[in-house]
Amino acid sequence: MLEKIQLVRNAVDDIMNDVMEKAFHHLVNYPQDSDYLNKMIKDIRSDNESFVHKLHSLKRSKDEMSTKEELSMLTKLLKNISLVYLSELQKLKEKDSNKT
């Protein structure tokens, strides 16, 4: 079970880092969005910490079935949250590219 938890942890890191990198990249290219993007980056970090905290709590769980269910739920939530952030970044990119 620890291997699966570690795989999900790696996915959390990879996905959230990718979203964060895209947000920073947009921030550099479109500083006029800095307030919004700084808040988004703060939210991404908070969500990342929340995922990691939940994963650490699963390591202490003794019930393998509930751990599997929780991992599945966390994975779905991670996908949804990352898609929301990426969608927001795409909307900003479209808005900003239309201004130029």
Tab-separated table of C-alpha atoms in Angstrom:
chain	number	residue	atom	x	y	z
A	1	MET	CA	0.000	0.000	0.000
A	2	LEU	CA	2.880	2.356	0.750
A	3	GLU	CA	3.955	2.062	-2.899
A	4	LYS	CA	0.547	3.248	-4.089
A	5	ILE	CA	0.602	6.133	-1.633
A	6	GLN	CA	4.060	7.094	-2.919
A	7	LEU	CA	2.836	6.912	-6.531
A	8	VAL	CA	-0.033	9.253	-5.706
A	9	ARG	CA	2.393	11.533	-3.851
A	10	ASN	CA	4.603	11.668	-6.958
A	11	ALA	CA	1.567	12.447	-9.095
A	12	VAL	CA	0.531	15.241	-6.711
A	13	ASP	CA	4.004	16.739	-6.906
A	14	ASP	CA	4.227	16.438	-10.691
A	15	ILE	CA	0.770	17.789	-11.436
A	16	MET	CA	0.794	20.633	-8.938
A	17	ASN	CA	4.333	21.632	-9.921
A	18	ASP	CA	3.277	21.698	-13.570
A	19	VAL	CA	0.305	23.928	-12.768
A	20	MET	CA	2.486	26.165	-10.602
A	21	GLU	CA	5.092	26.447	-13.359
A	22	LYS	CA	2.440	27.466	-15.874
A	23	ALA	CA	1.116	30.090	-13.448
A	24	PHE	CA	4.617	31.515	-12.898
A	25	HIS	CA	5.246	31.536	-16.642
A	26	HIS	CA	2.035	33.460	-17.225
A	27	LEU	CA	2.931	35.839	-14.405
A	28	VAL	CA	6.244	36.660	-16.073
A	29	ASN	CA	4.620	37.228	-19.464
A	30	TYR	CA	1.547	39.078	-18.224
A	31	PRO	CA	2.408	41.021	-15.074
A	32	GLN	CA	-0.920	42.850	-15.244
A	33	ASP	CA	-2.490	39.656	-13.878
A	34	SER	CA	-0.118	39.502	-10.921
A	35	ASP	CA	-2.724	39.933	-8.172
A	36	TYR	CA	-4.908	37.157	-9.526
A	37	LEU	CA	-1.964	34.872	-10.271
A	38	ASN	CA	-0.342	35.420	-6.891
A	39	LYS	CA	-3.591	34.357	-5.235
A	40	MET	CA	-3.818	31.355	-7.559
A	41	ILE	CA	-0.242	30.337	-6.739
A	42	LYS	CA	-1.004	30.643	-3.032
A	43	ASP	CA	-4.105	28.449	-3.513
A	44	ILE	CA	-2.089	25.872	-5.489
A	45	ARG	CA	0.454	25.666	-2.678
A	46	SER	CA	-2.316	25.306	-0.117
A	47	ASP	CA	-4.002	22.546	-2.117
A	48	ASN	CA	-0.667	20.789	-2.532
A	49	GLU	CA	-0.041	20.891	1.215
A	50	SER	CA	-3.534	19.575	1.827
A	51	PHE	CA	-2.963	16.609	-0.498
A	52	VAL	CA	0.358	15.800	1.147
A	53	HIS	CA	-1.199	16.018	4.606
A	54	LYS	CA	-3.972	13.625	3.591
A	55	LEU	CA	-1.450	11.197	2.113
A	56	HIS	CA	0.597	11.233	5.303
A	57	SER	CA	-2.494	10.450	7.321
A	58	LEU	CA	-3.216	7.486	5.030
A	59	LYS	CA	0.182	5.995	5.816
A	60	ARG	CA	-0.973	5.579	9.405
A	61	SER	CA	-4.221	3.892	8.389
A	62	LYS	CA	-4.523	0.177	9.050
A	63	ASP	CA	-7.560	-0.448	6.859
A	64	GLU	CA	-6.324	-1.217	3.341
A	65	MET	CA	-9.759	-1.026	1.698
A	66	SER	CA	-10.534	2.437	3.027
A	67	THR	CA	-7.005	3.542	2.097
A	68	LYS	CA	-7.587	2.410	-1.493
A	69	GLU	CA	-10.882	4.268	-1.617
A	70	GLU	CA	-9.284	7.391	-0.167
A	71	LEU	CA	-6.430	7.209	-2.681
A	72	SER	CA	-8.930	6.902	-5.510
A	73	MET	CA	-10.897	9.874	-4.203
A	74	LEU	CA	-7.735	11.963	-3.772
A	75	THR	CA	-6.593	11.108	-7.292
A	76	LYS	CA	-9.924	12.208	-8.764
A	77	LEU	CA	-9.874	15.382	-6.696
A	78	LEU	CA	-6.311	16.121	-7.812
A	79	LYS	CA	-7.298	15.765	-11.468
A	80	ASN	CA	-10.320	18.011	-11.022
A	81	ILE	CA	-8.452	20.711	-9.130
A	82	SER	CA	-5.588	20.766	-11.604
A	83	LEU	CA	-8.050	21.034	-14.498
A	84	VAL	CA	-9.758	23.983	-12.801
A	85	TYR	CA	-6.433	25.787	-12.400
A	86	LEU	CA	-5.364	25.001	-15.958
A	87	SER	CA	-8.721	26.204	-17.257
A	88	GLU	CA	-8.339	29.471	-15.360
A	89	LEU	CA	-4.848	29.924	-16.777
A	90	GLN	CA	-6.123	29.216	-20.283
A	91	LYS	CA	-8.860	31.828	-19.883
A	92	LEU	CA	-6.286	34.377	-18.723
A	93	LYS	CA	-4.006	33.525	-21.628
A	94	GLU	CA	-6.830	33.970	-24.126
A	95	LYS	CA	-7.898	37.239	-22.528
A	96	ASP	CA	-4.371	38.604	-22.502
A	97	SER	CA	-3.500	37.457	-25.996
A	98	ASN	CA	-6.623	39.174	-27.340
A	99	LYS	CA	-5.389	42.476	-25.885
A	100	THR	CA	-2.212	42.421	-27.950
